[in-house]
PDB file of C-alpha atoms in Angstrom:
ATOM      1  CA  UNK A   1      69.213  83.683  33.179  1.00  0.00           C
ATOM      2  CA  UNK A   2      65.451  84.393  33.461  1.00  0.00           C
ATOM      3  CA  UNK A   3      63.158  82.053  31.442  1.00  0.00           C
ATOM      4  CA  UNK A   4      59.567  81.471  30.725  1.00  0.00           C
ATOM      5  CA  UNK A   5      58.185  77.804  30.235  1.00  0.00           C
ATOM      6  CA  UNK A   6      54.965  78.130  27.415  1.00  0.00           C
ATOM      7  CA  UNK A   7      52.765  74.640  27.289  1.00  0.00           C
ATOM      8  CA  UNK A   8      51.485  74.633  23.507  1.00  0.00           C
ATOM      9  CA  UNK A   9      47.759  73.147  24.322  1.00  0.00           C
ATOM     10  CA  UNK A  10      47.297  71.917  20.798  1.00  0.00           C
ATOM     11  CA  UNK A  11      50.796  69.846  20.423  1.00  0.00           C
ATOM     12  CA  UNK A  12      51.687  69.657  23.807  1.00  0.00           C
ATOM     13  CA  UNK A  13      55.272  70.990  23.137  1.00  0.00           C
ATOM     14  CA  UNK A  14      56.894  72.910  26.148  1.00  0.00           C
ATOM     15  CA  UNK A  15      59.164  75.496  25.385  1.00  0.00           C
ATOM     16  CA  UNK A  16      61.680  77.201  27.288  1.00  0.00           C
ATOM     17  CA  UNK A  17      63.025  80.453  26.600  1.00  0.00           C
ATOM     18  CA  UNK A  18      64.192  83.840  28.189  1.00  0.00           C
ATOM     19  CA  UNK A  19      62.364  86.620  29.059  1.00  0.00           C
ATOM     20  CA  UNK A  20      61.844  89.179  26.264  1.00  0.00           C
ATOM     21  CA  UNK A  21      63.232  92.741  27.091  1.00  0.00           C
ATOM     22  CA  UNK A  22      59.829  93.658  27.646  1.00  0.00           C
ATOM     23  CA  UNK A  23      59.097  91.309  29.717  1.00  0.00           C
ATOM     24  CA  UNK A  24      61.543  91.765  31.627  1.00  0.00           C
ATOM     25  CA  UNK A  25      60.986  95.593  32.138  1.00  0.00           C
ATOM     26  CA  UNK A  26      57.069  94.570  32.857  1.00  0.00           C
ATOM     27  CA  UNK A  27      58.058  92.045  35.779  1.00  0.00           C
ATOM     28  CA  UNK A  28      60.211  95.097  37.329  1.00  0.00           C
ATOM     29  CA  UNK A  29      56.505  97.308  36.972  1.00  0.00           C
ATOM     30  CA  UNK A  30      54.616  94.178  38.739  1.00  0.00           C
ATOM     31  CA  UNK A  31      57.324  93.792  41.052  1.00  0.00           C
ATOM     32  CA  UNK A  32      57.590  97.884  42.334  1.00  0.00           C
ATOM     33  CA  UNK A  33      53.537  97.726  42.050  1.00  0.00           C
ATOM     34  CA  UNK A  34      53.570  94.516  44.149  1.00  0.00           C
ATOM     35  CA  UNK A  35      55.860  96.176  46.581  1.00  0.00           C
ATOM     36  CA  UNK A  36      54.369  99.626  46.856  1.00  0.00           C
ATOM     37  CA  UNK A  37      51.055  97.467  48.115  1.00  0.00           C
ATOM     38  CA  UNK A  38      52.482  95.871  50.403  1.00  0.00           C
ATOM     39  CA  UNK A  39      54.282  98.540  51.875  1.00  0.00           C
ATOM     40  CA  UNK A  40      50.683 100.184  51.796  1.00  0.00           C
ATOM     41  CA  UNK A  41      48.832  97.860  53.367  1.00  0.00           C
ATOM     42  CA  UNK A  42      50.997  97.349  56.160  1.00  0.00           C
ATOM     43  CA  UNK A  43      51.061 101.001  56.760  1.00  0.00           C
ATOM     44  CA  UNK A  44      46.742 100.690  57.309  1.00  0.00           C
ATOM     45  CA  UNK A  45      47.182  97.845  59.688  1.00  0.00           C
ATOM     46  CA  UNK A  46      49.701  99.484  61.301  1.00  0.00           C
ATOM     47  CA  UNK A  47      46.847 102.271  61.358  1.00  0.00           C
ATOM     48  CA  UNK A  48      44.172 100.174  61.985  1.00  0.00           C
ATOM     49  CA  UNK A  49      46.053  98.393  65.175  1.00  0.00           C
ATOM     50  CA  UNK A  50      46.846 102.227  66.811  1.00  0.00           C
ATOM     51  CA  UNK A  51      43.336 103.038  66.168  1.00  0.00           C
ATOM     52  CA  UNK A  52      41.644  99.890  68.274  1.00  0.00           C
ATOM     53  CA  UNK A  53      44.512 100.571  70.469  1.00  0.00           C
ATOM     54  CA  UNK A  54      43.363 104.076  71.372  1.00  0.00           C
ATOM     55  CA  UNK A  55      39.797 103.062  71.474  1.00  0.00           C
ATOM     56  CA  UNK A  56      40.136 100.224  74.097  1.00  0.00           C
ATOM     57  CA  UNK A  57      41.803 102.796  76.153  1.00  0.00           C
ATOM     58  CA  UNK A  58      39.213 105.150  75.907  1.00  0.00           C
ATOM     59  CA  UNK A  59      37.135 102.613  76.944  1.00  0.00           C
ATOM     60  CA  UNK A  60      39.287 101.158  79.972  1.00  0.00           C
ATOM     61  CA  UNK A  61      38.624  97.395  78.284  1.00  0.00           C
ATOM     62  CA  UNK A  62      41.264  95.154  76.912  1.00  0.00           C
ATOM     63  CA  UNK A  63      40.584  93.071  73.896  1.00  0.00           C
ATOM     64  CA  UNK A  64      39.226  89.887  75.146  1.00  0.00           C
ATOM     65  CA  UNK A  65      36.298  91.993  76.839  1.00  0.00           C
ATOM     66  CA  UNK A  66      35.628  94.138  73.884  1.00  0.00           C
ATOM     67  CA  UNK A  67      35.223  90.204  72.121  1.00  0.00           C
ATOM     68  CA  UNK A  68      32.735  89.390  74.952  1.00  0.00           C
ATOM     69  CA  UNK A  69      30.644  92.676  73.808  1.00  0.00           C
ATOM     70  CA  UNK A  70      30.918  92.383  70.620  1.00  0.00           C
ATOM     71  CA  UNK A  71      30.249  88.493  70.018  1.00  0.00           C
TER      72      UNK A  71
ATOM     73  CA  UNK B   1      25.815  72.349  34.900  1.00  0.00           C
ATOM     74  CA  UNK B   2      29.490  71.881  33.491  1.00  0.00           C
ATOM     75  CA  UNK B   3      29.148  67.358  33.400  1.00  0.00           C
ATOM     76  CA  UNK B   4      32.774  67.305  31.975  1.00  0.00           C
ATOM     77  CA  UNK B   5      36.148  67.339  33.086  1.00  0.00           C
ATOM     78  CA  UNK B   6      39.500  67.251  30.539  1.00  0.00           C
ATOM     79  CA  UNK B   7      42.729  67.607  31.330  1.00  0.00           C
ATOM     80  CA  UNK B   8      44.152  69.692  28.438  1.00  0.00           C
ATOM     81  CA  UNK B   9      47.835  70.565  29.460  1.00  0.00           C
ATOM     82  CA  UNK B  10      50.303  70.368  32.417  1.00  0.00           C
ATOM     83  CA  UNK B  11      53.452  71.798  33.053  1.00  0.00           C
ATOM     84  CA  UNK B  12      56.051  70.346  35.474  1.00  0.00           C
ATOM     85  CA  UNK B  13      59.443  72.810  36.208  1.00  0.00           C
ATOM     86  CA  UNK B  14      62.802  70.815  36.233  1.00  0.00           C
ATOM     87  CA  UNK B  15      64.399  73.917  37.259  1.00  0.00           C
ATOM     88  CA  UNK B  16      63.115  77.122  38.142  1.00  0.00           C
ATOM     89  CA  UNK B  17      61.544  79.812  35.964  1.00  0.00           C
ATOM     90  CA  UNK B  18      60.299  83.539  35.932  1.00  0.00           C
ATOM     91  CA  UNK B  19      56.319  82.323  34.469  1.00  0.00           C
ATOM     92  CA  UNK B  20      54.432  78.825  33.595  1.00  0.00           C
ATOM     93  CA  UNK B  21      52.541  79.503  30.206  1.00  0.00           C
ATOM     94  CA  UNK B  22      49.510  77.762  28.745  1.00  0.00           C
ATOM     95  CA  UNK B  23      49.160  78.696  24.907  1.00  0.00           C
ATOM     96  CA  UNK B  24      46.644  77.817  22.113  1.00  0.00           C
ATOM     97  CA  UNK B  25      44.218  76.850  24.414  1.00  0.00           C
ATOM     98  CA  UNK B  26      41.804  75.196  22.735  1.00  0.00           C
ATOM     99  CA  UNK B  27      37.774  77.377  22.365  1.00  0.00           C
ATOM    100  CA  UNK B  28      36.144  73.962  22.438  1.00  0.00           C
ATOM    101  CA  UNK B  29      34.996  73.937  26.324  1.00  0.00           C
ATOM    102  CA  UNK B  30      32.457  76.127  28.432  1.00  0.00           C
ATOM    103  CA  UNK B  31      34.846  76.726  31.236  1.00  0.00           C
ATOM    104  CA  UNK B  32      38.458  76.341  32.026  1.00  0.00           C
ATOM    105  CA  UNK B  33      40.273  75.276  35.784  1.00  0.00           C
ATOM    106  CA  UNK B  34      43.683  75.354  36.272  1.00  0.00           C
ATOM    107  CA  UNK B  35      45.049  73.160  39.650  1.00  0.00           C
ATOM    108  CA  UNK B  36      48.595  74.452  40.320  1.00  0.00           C
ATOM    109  CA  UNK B  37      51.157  73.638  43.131  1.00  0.00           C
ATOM    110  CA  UNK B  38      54.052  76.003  43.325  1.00  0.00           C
ATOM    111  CA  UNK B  39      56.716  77.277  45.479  1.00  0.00           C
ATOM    112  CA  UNK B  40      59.000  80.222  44.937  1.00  0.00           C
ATOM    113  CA  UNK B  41      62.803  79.945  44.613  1.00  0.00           C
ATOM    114  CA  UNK B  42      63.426  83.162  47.060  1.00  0.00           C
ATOM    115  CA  UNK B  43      61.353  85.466  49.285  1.00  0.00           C
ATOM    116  CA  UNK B  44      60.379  85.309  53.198  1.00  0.00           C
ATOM    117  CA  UNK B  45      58.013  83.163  53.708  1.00  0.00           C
ATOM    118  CA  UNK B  46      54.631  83.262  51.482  1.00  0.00           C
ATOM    119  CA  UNK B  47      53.989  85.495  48.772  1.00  0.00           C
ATOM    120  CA  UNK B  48      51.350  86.482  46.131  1.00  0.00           C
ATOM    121  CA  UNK B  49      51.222  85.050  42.744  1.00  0.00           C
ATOM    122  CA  UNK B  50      49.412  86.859  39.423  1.00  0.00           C
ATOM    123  CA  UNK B  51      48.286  85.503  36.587  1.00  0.00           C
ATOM    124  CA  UNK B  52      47.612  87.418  33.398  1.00  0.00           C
ATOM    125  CA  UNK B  53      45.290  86.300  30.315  1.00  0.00           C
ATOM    126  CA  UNK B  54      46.699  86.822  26.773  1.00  0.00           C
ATOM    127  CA  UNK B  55      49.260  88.783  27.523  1.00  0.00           C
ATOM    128  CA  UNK B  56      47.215  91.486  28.784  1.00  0.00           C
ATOM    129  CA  UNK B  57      48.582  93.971  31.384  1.00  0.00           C
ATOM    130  CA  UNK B  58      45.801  96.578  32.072  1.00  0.00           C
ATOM    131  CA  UNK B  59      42.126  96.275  33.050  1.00  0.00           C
ATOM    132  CA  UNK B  60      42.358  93.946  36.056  1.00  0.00           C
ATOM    133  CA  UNK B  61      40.630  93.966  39.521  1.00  0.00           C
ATOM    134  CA  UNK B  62      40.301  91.536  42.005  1.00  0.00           C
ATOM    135  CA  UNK B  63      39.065  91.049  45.886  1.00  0.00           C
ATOM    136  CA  UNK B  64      40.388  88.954  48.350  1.00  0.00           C
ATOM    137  CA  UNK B  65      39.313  87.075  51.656  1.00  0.00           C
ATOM    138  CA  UNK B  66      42.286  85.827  53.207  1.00  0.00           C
ATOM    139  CA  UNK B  67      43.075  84.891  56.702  1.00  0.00           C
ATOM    140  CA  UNK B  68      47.274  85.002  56.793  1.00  0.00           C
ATOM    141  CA  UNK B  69      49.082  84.205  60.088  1.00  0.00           C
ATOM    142  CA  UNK B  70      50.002  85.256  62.470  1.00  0.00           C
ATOM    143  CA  UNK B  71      50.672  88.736  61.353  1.00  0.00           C
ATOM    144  CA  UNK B  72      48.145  90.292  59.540  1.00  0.00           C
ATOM    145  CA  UNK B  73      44.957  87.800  60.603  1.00  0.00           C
ATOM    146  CA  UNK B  74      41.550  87.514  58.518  1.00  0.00           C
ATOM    147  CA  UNK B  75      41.238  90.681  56.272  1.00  0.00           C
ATOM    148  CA  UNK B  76      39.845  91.489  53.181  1.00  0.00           C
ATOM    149  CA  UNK B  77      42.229  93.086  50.330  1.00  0.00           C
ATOM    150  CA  UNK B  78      41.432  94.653  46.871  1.00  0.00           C
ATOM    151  CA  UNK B  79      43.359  94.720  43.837  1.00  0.00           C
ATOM    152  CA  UNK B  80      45.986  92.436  45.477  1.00  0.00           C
ATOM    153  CA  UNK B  81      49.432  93.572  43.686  1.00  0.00           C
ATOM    154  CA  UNK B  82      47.823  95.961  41.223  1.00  0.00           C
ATOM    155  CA  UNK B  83      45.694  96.024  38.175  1.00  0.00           C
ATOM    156  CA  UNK B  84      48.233  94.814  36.055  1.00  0.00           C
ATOM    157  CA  UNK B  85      47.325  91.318  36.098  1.00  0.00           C
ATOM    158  CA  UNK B  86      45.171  89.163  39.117  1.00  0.00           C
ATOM    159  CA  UNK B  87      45.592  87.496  42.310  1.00  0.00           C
ATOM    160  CA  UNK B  88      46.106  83.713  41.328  1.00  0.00           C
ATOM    161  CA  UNK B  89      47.055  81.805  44.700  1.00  0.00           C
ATOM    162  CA  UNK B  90      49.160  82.422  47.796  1.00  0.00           C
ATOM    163  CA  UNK B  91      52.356  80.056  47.182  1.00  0.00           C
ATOM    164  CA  UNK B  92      55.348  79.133  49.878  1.00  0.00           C
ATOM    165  CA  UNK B  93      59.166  80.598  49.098  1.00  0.00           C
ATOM    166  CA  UNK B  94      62.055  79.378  49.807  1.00  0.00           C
ATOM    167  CA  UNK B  95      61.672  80.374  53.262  1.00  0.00           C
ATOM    168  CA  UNK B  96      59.062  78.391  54.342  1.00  0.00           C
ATOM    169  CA  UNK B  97      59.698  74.842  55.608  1.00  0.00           C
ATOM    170  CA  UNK B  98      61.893  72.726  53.100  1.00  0.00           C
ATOM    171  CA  UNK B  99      59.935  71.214  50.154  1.00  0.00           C
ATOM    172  CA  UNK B 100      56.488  72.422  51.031  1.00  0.00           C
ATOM    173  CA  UNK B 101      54.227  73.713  48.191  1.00  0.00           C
ATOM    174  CA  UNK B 102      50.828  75.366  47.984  1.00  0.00           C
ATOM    175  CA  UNK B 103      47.749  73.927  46.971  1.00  0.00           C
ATOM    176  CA  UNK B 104      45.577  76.698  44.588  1.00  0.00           C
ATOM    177  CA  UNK B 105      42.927  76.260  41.731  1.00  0.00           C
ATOM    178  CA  UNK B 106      41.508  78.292  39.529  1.00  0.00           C
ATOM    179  CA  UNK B 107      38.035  78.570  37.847  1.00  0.00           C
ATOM    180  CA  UNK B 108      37.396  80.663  34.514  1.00  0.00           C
ATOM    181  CA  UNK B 109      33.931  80.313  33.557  1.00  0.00           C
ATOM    182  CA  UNK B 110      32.453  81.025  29.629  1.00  0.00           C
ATOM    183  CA  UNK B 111      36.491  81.951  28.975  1.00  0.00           C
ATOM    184  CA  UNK B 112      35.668  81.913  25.024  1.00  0.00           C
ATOM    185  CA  UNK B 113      32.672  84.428  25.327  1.00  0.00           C
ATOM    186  CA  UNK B 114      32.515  88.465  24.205  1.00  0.00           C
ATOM    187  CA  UNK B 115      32.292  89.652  27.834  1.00  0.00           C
ATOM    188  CA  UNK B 116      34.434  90.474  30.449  1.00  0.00           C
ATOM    189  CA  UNK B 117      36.433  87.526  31.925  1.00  0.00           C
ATOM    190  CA  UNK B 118      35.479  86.298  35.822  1.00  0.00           C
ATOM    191  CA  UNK B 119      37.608  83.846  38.004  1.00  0.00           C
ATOM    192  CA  UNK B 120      37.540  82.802  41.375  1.00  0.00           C
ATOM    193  CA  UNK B 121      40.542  81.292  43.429  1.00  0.00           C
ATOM    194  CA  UNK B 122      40.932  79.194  45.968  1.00  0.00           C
ATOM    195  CA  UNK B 123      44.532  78.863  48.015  1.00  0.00           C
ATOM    196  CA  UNK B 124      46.397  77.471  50.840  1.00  0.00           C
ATOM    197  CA  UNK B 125      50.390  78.084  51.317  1.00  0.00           C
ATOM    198  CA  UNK B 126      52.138  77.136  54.756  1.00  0.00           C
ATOM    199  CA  UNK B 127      55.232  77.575  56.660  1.00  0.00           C
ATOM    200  CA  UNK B 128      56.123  75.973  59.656  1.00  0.00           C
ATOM    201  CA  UNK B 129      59.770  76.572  59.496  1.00  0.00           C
ATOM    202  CA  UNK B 130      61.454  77.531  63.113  1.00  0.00           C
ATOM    203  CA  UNK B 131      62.553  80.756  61.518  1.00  0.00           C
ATOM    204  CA  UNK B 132      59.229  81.903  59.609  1.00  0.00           C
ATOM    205  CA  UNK B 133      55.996  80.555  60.912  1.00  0.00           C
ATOM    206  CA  UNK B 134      53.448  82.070  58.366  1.00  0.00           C
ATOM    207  CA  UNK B 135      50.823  80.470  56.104  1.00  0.00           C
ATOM    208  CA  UNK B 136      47.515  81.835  53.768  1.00  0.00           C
ATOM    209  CA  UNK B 137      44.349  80.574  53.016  1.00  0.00           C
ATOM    210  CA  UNK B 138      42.533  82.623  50.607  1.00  0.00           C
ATOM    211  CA  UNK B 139      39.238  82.774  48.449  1.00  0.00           C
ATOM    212  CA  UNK B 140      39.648  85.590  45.707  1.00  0.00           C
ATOM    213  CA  UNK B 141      37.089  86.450  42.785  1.00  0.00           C
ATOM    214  CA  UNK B 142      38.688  88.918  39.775  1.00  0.00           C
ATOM    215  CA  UNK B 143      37.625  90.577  36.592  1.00  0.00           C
ATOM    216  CA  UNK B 144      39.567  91.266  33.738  1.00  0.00           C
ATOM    217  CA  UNK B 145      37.561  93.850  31.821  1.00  0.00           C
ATOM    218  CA  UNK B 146      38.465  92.469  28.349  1.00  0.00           C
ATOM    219  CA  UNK B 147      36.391  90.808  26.098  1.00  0.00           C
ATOM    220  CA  UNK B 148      39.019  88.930  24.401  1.00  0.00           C
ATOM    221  CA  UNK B 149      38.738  85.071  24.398  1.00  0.00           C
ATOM    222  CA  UNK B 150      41.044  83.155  26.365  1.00  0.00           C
ATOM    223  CA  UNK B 151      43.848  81.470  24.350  1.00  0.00           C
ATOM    224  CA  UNK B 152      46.845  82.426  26.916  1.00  0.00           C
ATOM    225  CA  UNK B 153      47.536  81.991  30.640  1.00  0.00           C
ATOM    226  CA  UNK B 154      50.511  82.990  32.656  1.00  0.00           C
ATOM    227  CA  UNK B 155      51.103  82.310  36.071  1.00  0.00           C
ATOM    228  CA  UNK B 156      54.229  83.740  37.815  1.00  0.00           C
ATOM    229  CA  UNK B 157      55.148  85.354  40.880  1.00  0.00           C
ATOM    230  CA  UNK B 158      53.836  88.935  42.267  1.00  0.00           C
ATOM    231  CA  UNK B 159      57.046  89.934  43.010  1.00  0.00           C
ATOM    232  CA  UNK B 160      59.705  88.938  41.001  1.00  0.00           C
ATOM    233  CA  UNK B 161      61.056  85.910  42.466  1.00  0.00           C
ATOM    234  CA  UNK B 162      61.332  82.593  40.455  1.00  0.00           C
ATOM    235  CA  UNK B 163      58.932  79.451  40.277  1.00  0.00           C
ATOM    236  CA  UNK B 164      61.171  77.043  41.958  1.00  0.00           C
ATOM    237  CA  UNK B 165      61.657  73.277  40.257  1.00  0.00           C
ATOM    238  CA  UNK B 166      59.050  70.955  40.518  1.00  0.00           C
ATOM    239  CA  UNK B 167      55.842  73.484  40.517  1.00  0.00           C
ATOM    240  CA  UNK B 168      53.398  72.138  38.524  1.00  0.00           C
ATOM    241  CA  UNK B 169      50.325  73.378  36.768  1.00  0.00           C
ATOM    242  CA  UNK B 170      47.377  71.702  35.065  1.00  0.00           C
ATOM    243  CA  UNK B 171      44.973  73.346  32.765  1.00  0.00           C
ATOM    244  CA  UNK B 172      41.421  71.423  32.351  1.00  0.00           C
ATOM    245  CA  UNK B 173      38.471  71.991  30.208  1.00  0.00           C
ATOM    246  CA  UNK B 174      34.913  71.334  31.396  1.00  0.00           C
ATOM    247  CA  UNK B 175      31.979  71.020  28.677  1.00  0.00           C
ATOM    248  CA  UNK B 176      28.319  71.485  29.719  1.00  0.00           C
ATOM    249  CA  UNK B 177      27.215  68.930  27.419  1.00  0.00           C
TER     250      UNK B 177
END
């Protein structure tokens, strides 16, 4: 059972009931949306990583010494 | 300058739930914060939450500054799980170290005015489990692009999983008068 907990500000009551169909069918849309980001944004570190990668080997510095040049 | 400071409502979860909603929120203050603590009843370790205004599922954006270790490191993120609602808070799951929860406000200013709604977020969630050593700090600021006043909040999970027992949430109203 899925439920939602709703605070009434005016009275105070607190509710508890299940999710709605729609509701229900909207947290499966947040949840693929939520998912599909994070798949993306791993996928541009990942990117991002090979990129410095490649570039400190162009260079012939590691990491630490590109931090020296660049701080 | 906002001189007041009201609690309005809080919400405390004796077992878990998909969402935490505040209704009928009352148009009598300037600007609305909402101090939450919250950890998820599944997941790997920390995880995004969203909260949506009225109901409202469109017309969101949002930009985050977040420093999460040790994988990913400081890096700045837009639209943080989609436009369908806003990033409210980084928040432990169930497999972060036993009973820990997250520590995230957040600040709605002028939320009964004819413009388009602001907030900005502040969050910490930590793990220090053997298994999963992760944790988040993040600063966030978001738009909803609604002019709508603000008589509903939602806060839930970005991906699905359950608000475990014992989150709580507090809504407060500041006056600036």
């Amino acid at each position: 059972m899925t439920t939602a907990i709703e605070v009434n500000c005016e009275t105070g009551e607190v509710t508890e009931r299940e999710l709605t169909a729609d509701e229900l069918a909207q947290r499966e849309v947040d949840k693929a949306k939520a998912e599909s980001d994070r798949v993306a944004q791993e996928a541009e570190a990942t990117q991002k990583a090979a990129e410095k990668a490649a570039l400190l080997a162009k260079l012939g510095i590691t990491a630490d010494e590109a931090k020296l040049l660049l701080g | 300058m906002p001189n007041t400071f009201t609690k309005i409502a809080s919400v405390s979860l004796s077992a878990q739930a998909a969402s935490m909603t505040f209704t009928a929120i009352p148009q009598t203050y300037t600007d609305l914060v909402i101090k939450w603590s919250a950890r998820l009843a599944a997941g790997g370790a920390v995880e995004n939450c969203q909260l949506k205004f009225n109901g409202i599922t469109t017309g969101y954006t949002n930009k985050d500054l977040e420093y999460v270790g040790p994988d990913y490191g400081v890096r700045s993120l837009s639209n943080v799980g989609g436009t369908g609602d806003v990033y409210s808070g980084h928040i432990p799951t169930s497999g972060a170290t036993a009973n820990t929860f997250s520590n995230n406000e957040i600040y709605i200013p002028n939320y009964t005015s004819a413009n388009y709604k602001s907030i900005s977020v502040d969050s910490v969630a930590e793990s220090n489990s053997a298994a999963i050593l992760d944790f988040a700090l993040a600063f966030a600021a978001g738009l909803l692009s609604n002019t709508a006043a603000i008589t509903s909040i939602a806060l839930a999970s970005d991906t699905g999983y359950n608000l475990a027992a014992y989150s709580t949430a507090t809504l407060y109203g500041i006056k600036n008068s």
